[in-house]
Short mmCIF file of C-alpha atoms in Angstrom, two decimals:
data_model
loop_
_atom_site.label_atom_id
_atom_site.label_comp_id
_atom_site.label_asym_id
_atom_site.label_seq_id
_atom_site.Cartn_x
_atom_site.Cartn_y
_atom_site.Cartn_z
CA THR K 1484 -14.05 -5.91 -9.43
CA GLN K 1485 -12.18 -4.81 -6.94
CA LEU K 1486 -12.73 -6.49 -2.96
CA LEU K 1487 -13.10 -2.79 -1.40
CA GLU K 1488 -14.53 0.09 -3.11
CA GLN K 1489 -13.15 3.46 -2.29
CA SER K 1490 -14.82 6.69 -3.24
CA PRO K 1491 -14.28 9.42 -4.64
CA GLN K 1492 -11.34 8.28 -7.05
CA PHE K 1493 -10.76 11.95 -7.25
CA LEU K 1494 -11.34 15.10 -5.02
CA SER K 1495 -9.95 18.68 -5.47
CA ILE K 1496 -11.31 21.01 -2.74
CA GLN K 1497 -10.20 24.52 -1.29
CA GLU K 1498 -8.41 24.64 1.78
CA GLY K 1499 -10.58 25.02 4.70
CA GLU K 1500 -13.41 22.63 3.40
CA ASN K 1501 -14.44 19.45 5.14
CA LEU K 1502 -14.42 15.93 2.83
CA THR K 1503 -15.14 12.45 3.43
CA VAL K 1504 -13.76 9.22 1.27
CA TYR K 1505 -15.75 5.51 1.81
CA CYS K 1506 -14.26 2.24 1.81
CA ASN K 1507 -17.30 -0.15 1.15
CA SER K 1508 -17.08 -3.87 0.68
CA SER K 1509 -19.25 -6.82 0.86
CA SER K 1510 -16.99 -8.69 2.79
CA VAL K 1511 -15.99 -8.62 6.84
CA PHE K 1512 -12.48 -7.48 7.65
CA SER K 1513 -11.01 -8.25 10.80
CA SER K 1514 -9.64 -5.04 10.85
CA LEU K 1515 -9.32 -1.88 8.42
CA GLN K 1516 -6.23 0.51 7.77
CA TRP K 1517 -6.19 3.95 6.51
CA TYR K 1518 -2.88 5.05 4.57
CA ARG K 1519 -1.55 8.34 3.20
CA GLN K 1520 0.82 8.06 0.27
CA GLU K 1521 2.85 11.02 -1.00
CA PRO K 1522 4.66 11.26 -4.27
CA GLY K 1523 8.16 8.95 -4.30
CA GLU K 1524 7.19 7.55 -0.73
CA GLY K 1525 5.38 4.30 0.60
CA PRO K 1526 2.28 4.84 2.33
CA VAL K 1527 2.58 5.36 5.86
CA LEU K 1528 -0.20 4.26 8.36
CA LEU K 1529 -2.91 6.47 9.67
CA VAL K 1530 -4.88 4.52 11.87
CA THR K 1531 -6.50 0.57 12.33
CA VAL K 1532 -9.72 0.35 13.18
CA VAL K 1533 -10.78 -3.31 14.87
CA THR K 1534 -13.94 -2.90 16.34
CA GLY K 1535 -17.53 -2.67 14.51
CA GLY K 1536 -18.94 0.91 15.15
CA GLU K 1537 -15.41 2.32 16.07
CA VAL K 1538 -14.23 5.95 15.84
CA LYS K 1539 -10.94 7.28 16.01
CA LYS K 1540 -9.68 10.79 16.06
CA LEU K 1541 -6.62 11.85 14.57
CA LYS K 1542 -6.23 15.57 14.96
CA ARG K 1543 -8.61 17.05 11.88
CA LEU K 1544 -9.01 13.48 10.54
CA THR K 1545 -12.01 11.17 11.66
CA PHE K 1546 -12.28 7.26 11.18
CA GLN K 1547 -14.91 5.38 11.56
CA PHE K 1548 -15.66 1.16 11.36
CA GLY K 1549 -19.01 0.02 10.05
CA ASP K 1550 -20.93 -1.96 12.87
CA ALA K 1551 -20.51 -4.92 10.20
CA ARG K 1552 -16.89 -4.29 9.78
CA LYS K 1553 -17.55 -4.28 6.02
CA ASP K 1554 -17.11 -0.55 5.46
CA SER K 1555 -15.14 2.81 6.75
CA SER K 1556 -15.09 6.42 6.30
CA LEU K 1557 -12.37 8.91 6.72
CA HIS K 1558 -13.50 12.52 7.54
CA ILE K 1559 -11.20 15.41 7.19
CA THR K 1560 -12.07 18.67 8.81
CA ALA K 1561 -10.84 22.40 7.66
CA ALA K 1562 -8.80 20.60 4.99
CA GLN K 1563 -5.12 22.08 4.41
CA PRO K 1564 -2.83 21.86 1.54
CA GLY K 1565 -0.86 19.60 3.45
CA ASP K 1566 -3.36 16.84 3.49
CA THR K 1567 -2.71 16.43 -0.13
CA GLY K 1568 -2.01 13.00 -1.08
CA LEU K 1569 -3.18 9.27 -2.29
CA TYR K 1570 -5.35 7.96 0.59
CA LEU K 1571 -5.97 4.25 0.49
CA CYS K 1572 -7.82 2.17 2.38
CA ALA K 1573 -7.03 -1.54 3.53
CA GLY K 1574 -8.85 -4.42 4.90
CA VAL K 1575 -7.02 -7.04 6.68
CA ARG K 1576 -8.29 -10.90 6.87
CA GLY K 1577 -7.23 -14.36 6.35
CA ALA K 1578 -4.79 -16.24 8.38
CA GLY K 1579 -1.95 -14.73 6.98
CA ASN K 1580 -2.87 -10.91 7.63
CA MET K 1581 -2.88 -10.02 4.34
CA LEU K 1582 -3.80 -6.27 2.87
CA THR K 1583 -6.49 -5.75 0.31
CA PHE K 1584 -6.25 -2.27 -1.09
CA GLY K 1585 -9.13 0.06 -2.02
CA GLY K 1586 -8.81 2.01 -5.31
CA GLY K 1587 -7.21 4.96 -3.68
CA THR K 1588 -8.72 8.42 -3.34
CA ARG K 1589 -6.25 11.31 -4.63
CA LEU K 1590 -6.92 14.50 -3.06
CA MET K 1591 -5.66 17.96 -3.54
CA VAL K 1592 -6.35 20.71 -1.64
CA LYS K 1593 -5.85 24.01 -2.97
CA PRO K 1594 -4.83 27.11 -0.61
CA SER E 1357 8.65 2.69 13.92
CA ALA E 1358 10.44 0.03 11.77
CA VAL E 1359 12.52 1.35 8.60
CA ILE E 1360 12.18 -0.27 4.99
CA SER E 1361 15.44 0.67 2.91
CA GLN E 1362 14.51 0.25 -0.52
CA LYS E 1363 16.85 0.14 -3.70
CA PRO E 1364 17.38 1.16 -6.01
CA SER E 1365 14.81 3.94 -5.94
CA ARG E 1366 14.29 4.13 -9.84
CA ASP E 1367 15.99 2.73 -12.80
CA ILE E 1368 15.66 2.54 -16.51
CA CYS E 1369 15.92 -0.74 -18.08
CA GLN E 1370 16.06 -2.32 -21.93
CA ARG E 1371 13.53 -4.62 -22.71
CA GLY E 1372 15.04 -8.36 -22.21
CA THR E 1373 16.85 -7.53 -19.51
CA SER E 1374 16.20 -8.29 -15.47
CA LEU E 1375 16.15 -5.98 -12.50
CA THR E 1376 16.73 -6.94 -8.65
CA ILE E 1377 14.99 -4.72 -6.14
CA GLN E 1378 16.17 -5.24 -2.77
CA CYS E 1379 14.45 -4.51 0.64
CA GLN E 1380 16.19 -4.29 4.22
CA VAL E 1381 14.39 -3.84 7.40
CA ASP E 1382 15.93 -2.77 10.54
CA SER E 1383 14.04 -5.31 12.89
CA GLN E 1384 12.84 -8.81 11.85
CA VAL E 1385 9.47 -9.41 10.17
CA THR E 1386 7.65 -12.88 9.71
CA MET E 1387 6.03 -11.73 6.51
CA MET E 1388 7.15 -9.63 3.80
CA PHE E 1389 4.93 -8.67 0.53
CA TRP E 1390 5.91 -6.93 -2.82
CA TYR E 1391 3.46 -4.77 -4.59
CA ARG E 1392 3.23 -3.01 -7.81
CA GLN E 1393 1.28 0.16 -8.43
CA GLN E 1394 0.97 2.51 -11.13
CA PRO E 1395 1.50 6.21 -10.31
CA GLY E 1396 -1.52 7.63 -8.34
CA GLN E 1397 -3.28 4.56 -8.17
CA SER E 1398 -3.86 1.93 -5.79
CA LEU E 1399 -1.33 -1.54 -4.90
CA THR E 1400 -1.58 -4.66 -6.23
CA LEU E 1401 -0.20 -7.43 -4.47
CA ILE E 1402 2.42 -9.73 -6.40
CA ALA E 1403 3.45 -12.07 -3.50
CA THR E 1404 3.84 -13.24 0.11
CA ALA E 1405 7.76 -14.06 0.90
CA ASN E 1406 8.26 -15.91 3.88
CA GLN E 1407 11.44 -16.95 5.20
CA GLY E 1408 12.54 -20.48 4.18
CA SER E 1409 9.67 -21.33 2.16
CA GLU E 1410 8.64 -20.35 -1.42
CA ALA E 1411 6.77 -17.06 -2.08
CA THR E 1412 3.05 -17.30 -2.59
CA TYR E 1413 1.94 -15.84 -5.49
CA GLU E 1414 -1.45 -13.80 -6.71
CA SER E 1415 -3.24 -14.60 -9.40
CA GLY E 1416 -1.64 -13.15 -12.96
CA PHE E 1417 2.16 -13.22 -11.36
CA VAL E 1418 4.44 -16.33 -11.73
CA ILE E 1419 7.67 -16.95 -10.13
CA ASP E 1420 9.42 -17.45 -13.51
CA LYS E 1421 8.73 -13.48 -14.16
CA PHE E 1422 8.70 -12.53 -10.37
CA PRO E 1423 11.49 -14.66 -8.64
CA ILE E 1424 11.72 -13.83 -5.13
CA SER E 1425 14.17 -14.64 -2.64
CA ARG E 1426 14.02 -14.31 1.38
CA PRO E 1427 16.83 -15.45 2.80
CA ASN E 1428 16.15 -14.00 6.45
CA LEU E 1429 14.08 -11.96 8.81
CA THR E 1430 14.84 -8.66 7.54
CA PHE E 1431 15.95 -9.02 3.85
CA SER E 1432 14.13 -10.01 0.89
CA THR E 1433 14.63 -9.35 -3.19
CA LEU E 1434 12.25 -9.21 -6.15
CA THR E 1435 13.59 -9.65 -9.72
CA VAL E 1436 11.46 -8.56 -12.40
CA SER E 1437 12.60 -10.79 -15.29
CA ASN E 1438 12.70 -10.13 -19.08
CA MET E 1439 11.48 -6.90 -18.76
CA SER E 1440 8.85 -5.44 -21.33
CA PRO E 1441 7.36 -1.87 -21.20
CA GLU E 1442 4.33 -3.18 -19.71
CA ASP E 1443 6.29 -3.80 -16.48
CA SER E 1444 6.95 -0.11 -16.07
CA SER E 1445 5.71 0.36 -12.42
CA ILE E 1446 6.33 1.17 -8.83
CA TYR E 1447 7.17 -1.27 -7.20
CA LEU E 1448 6.99 -1.59 -3.32
CA CYS E 1449 7.62 -3.84 -0.56
CA SER E 1450 6.45 -3.92 2.90
CA GLY E 1451 6.52 -5.69 6.24
CA GLU E 1452 3.75 -6.89 8.26
CA GLY E 1453 2.83 -5.62 11.67
CA LEU E 1454 5.46 -3.03 12.26
CA GLU E 1455 3.97 -0.45 13.19
CA VAL E 1456 1.60 0.62 16.22
CA ASP E 1457 -2.04 -0.28 15.57
CA TYR E 1458 -0.10 -3.08 13.46
CA GLY E 1459 0.11 -1.45 10.61
CA TYR E 1460 2.21 -2.61 7.69
CA THR E 1461 5.68 -0.62 6.75
CA PHE E 1462 6.62 0.28 3.49
CA GLY E 1463 9.44 0.89 1.23
CA SER E 1464 9.61 4.21 -0.59
CA GLY E 1465 9.05 2.25 -3.85
CA THR E 1466 11.18 1.48 -7.01
CA ARG E 1467 9.95 3.25 -10.04
CA LEU E 1468 10.85 1.26 -13.02
CA THR E 1469 10.71 2.20 -16.63
CA VAL E 1470 11.51 -0.30 -19.29
CA VAL E 1471 12.17 0.87 -22.63
#
């Protein structure tokens, strides 16, 4: 059983559509990070959310951390083909600041 | 932001042999991590590598199979020993807190195929 449940696993949409990816857990995290990964590359950090209820915006991407710091969402407005990739949420906890990754969401945006 | 150079980027190996993957960071980092990833899927932590101490392995991973070295604060290696086809995967290293917002920096991965 994954500690961080990410949904949906796969998403195929048309350019211009909106989408939301969810990351849920029964555990509390000190912070939560979102990464995007393209084939042949390592994950690249998009954002870190730290405070319960926090909302961060990165151009067309909006990230929200749940009030209880157990869940998070990523909303993309007017998706573009360049948004295609694997999106990963990762919770940070413990003295070692280790990351626990969600299962990932594979997004394909068709032109 | 920091850069992690990982090599080799890919390799095809015979079963029973071993492969050592190297990661070089362009700045000092306390903790480095090694992950395994099936294409298109999430990352599974293999072990945490700290300088001056033995690596800490996650459940399901053992030192004899995945020996790790961490000779200094900018370098680490992971060896995949006595390989079998089940070891075919992408292996990634990362360093803690190298990014703004304390994000992790990742190497570009090593795609390993065991035949």
